[in-house]
Structure formats: C-alpha cells, structure tokens
Amino acid sequence: MFDLNAKKGFICDMDGVIYHGNQILPGVPEFIDWLYREKKEFLFLTNNSGYTPKELQQKLARMGLDVSEDHFYTSALATAAFLKEQAPGCSVYAIGEAGLLNALYDAGITMNDVNPDYVVIGEGKAYSLDTLTKATNLVIKGAKLIGANSDLSGPIENGIAPACRALVAPIEMATGKQAYFCGKPNPLMMRTGLRLLKCHSAEAVMVGDRMDTDVISGLECGMSTILVLSGVSTKDTLDTYAYRPTMVLDGVGDIVREAEHQSKLG
C-alpha cells in the first residue's frame, strides 16, 4: 500500500480506464476533479495510435470532461519521436489513422510506398489484405518493421477489437522479421511521460487496466502501479502473471475514495 495523497503525478491509460468506445466509465469525472483539486500533475498515456491529442481532447469534451490537449501522449507520438531520433528525415510506408500519420508528418518523416526505410503499423480502418501485402513485400525488400504498440486487443463497447500487435503478426509471420514496438511497455515511452509530467518515477503512479502493458511499464520504471478492473483485466488475470500491481481497484473513482480515506486516517 502507498499514500496516494503523497504522490505528485499520475500517468493514466485511457481505453478501459477512462472510457469504453464512446462511453465514459463510472467515477471518471470525480477522478479528474480530484486531480485538479489536489493539484496533481497528470498525463493520459494511450497505446491507441489512431487519435491525435486534439482528437482525444475533443472526445473527452464530448463526454463532458474538460482536459487540455497537453495532457495527452500517444504511442503514435512515441513512434514518431523514436524514428526522428533514429533516422531523421527517413521515409515510411504507414498503415494507420490520423493520429499516426500526423505524428509522423510533424516529425519531418515522409510517406513512401516504393522504397521506404520503415514500414510502420498502427491501428486503423486502412488495414486490408492489399495494404498488408504491400507492407509484407516492402519488409522483404529491406524496410524495417515498426509497430506503434504491442497491444494484442483493445476493449470496445461490445467486446474487443484486434489491436496493433495482432495486426503486425501476419507481416512478421510472412517475412520472418520481428517488429520493434514503440508504445507501452517500451521504457522510452514511459520515460517521455515522466519527463512531460516533470516528475520522478518514485513520485508517480501508473494507472491502467492491463498487466502486460500498463502495470509492467510502471513497475519497470520504478513507479507505484494501480490495476483497475474496468477494462480487460479481472481478478483472475492477476494469477497469470509473476508480478503484482501495488493496488487493485474496480475503477478510477476508487482512487478518490481511497485517497480521502487515507487522509482521514491521517
């Protein structure tokens, strides 16, 4: 157990923590009010590469939540930052949505479907047998394979949707090449998150609904971790991993109740 009130910064996943699809989850408005009221630094760190920070800000606004654009960091931004650092001015063949494409453009990376340096895969409706075949053949010709994140699936309103790791797998299998994944639990993304928070890992908490991305990434960066059971994980999920979160709660609303309880205890 740890003192929630003593922590300065909170890094939160979004899908399965803040919302499912277009449904806000219980306790979220109270949690965001608490973050503001207690003057906590906070960042929404999502492996979903489809949205730009502006789109995420507007999505929350439609749900009645007022959070500014600078509170969002995505695996698409992490991917663009990685490529800009590794190979400034490189070209890519990308399969993904606006979030990924905009992040790549903003990092000075150009699109190229003839002889790109990299093939970059994110989630998106543009994914098809045709784009998959093109990506496969570009990798065979020498393009390096990059995945925006390593999530196998993500929660949606009526079940789950295949996510980036599942979409990259056919290319890996067809080419025999392994992708490099830039999103959580890659420590590069987590270190960027902490830098944006202006927070040391010991002063921060990672909140998420997945053991294999959220909890492990917080744990390996030296942060306290909270697993919420509002997304893909259940209590039974805990038994399949060799590591444990610091705290398990039903949802982010319980963070507020737990913090208030700790305050009363003194």
PDB file of C-alpha atoms in Angstrom, residues 7 29 32 51 54 56 59 68 75-76 100 106 112 159:
ATOM      1  CA  LYS A   7       2.195  11.187  -4.992  1.00  0.00           C
ATOM      2  CA  PRO A  29     -15.401  12.857 -13.651  1.00  0.00           C
ATOM      3  CA  ILE A  32     -10.373  14.199 -12.919  1.00  0.00           C
ATOM      4  CA  TYR A  51      -6.136   9.663 -32.404  1.00  0.00           C
ATOM      5  CA  LYS A  54      -6.524  17.237 -30.168  1.00  0.00           C
ATOM      6  CA  LEU A  56      -8.598  12.870 -27.665  1.00  0.00           C
ATOM      7  CA  LYS A  59     -13.502  13.147 -27.425  1.00  0.00           C
ATOM      8  CA  SER A  68      -6.427  20.397 -22.241  1.00  0.00           C
ATOM      9  CA  SER A  75       2.039   5.619 -28.999  1.00  0.00           C
ATOM     10  CA  ALA A  76       1.892   7.423 -32.367  1.00  0.00           C
ATOM     11  CA  LEU A 100      -0.141   8.169 -36.537  1.00  0.00           C
ATOM     12  CA  ASP A 106       5.094  16.604 -37.674  1.00  0.00           C
ATOM     13  CA  ASN A 112       6.882   6.455 -49.433  1.00  0.00           C
ATOM     14  CA  GLY A 159     -16.298  -6.778 -26.823  1.00  0.00           C
TER      15      GLY A 159
END
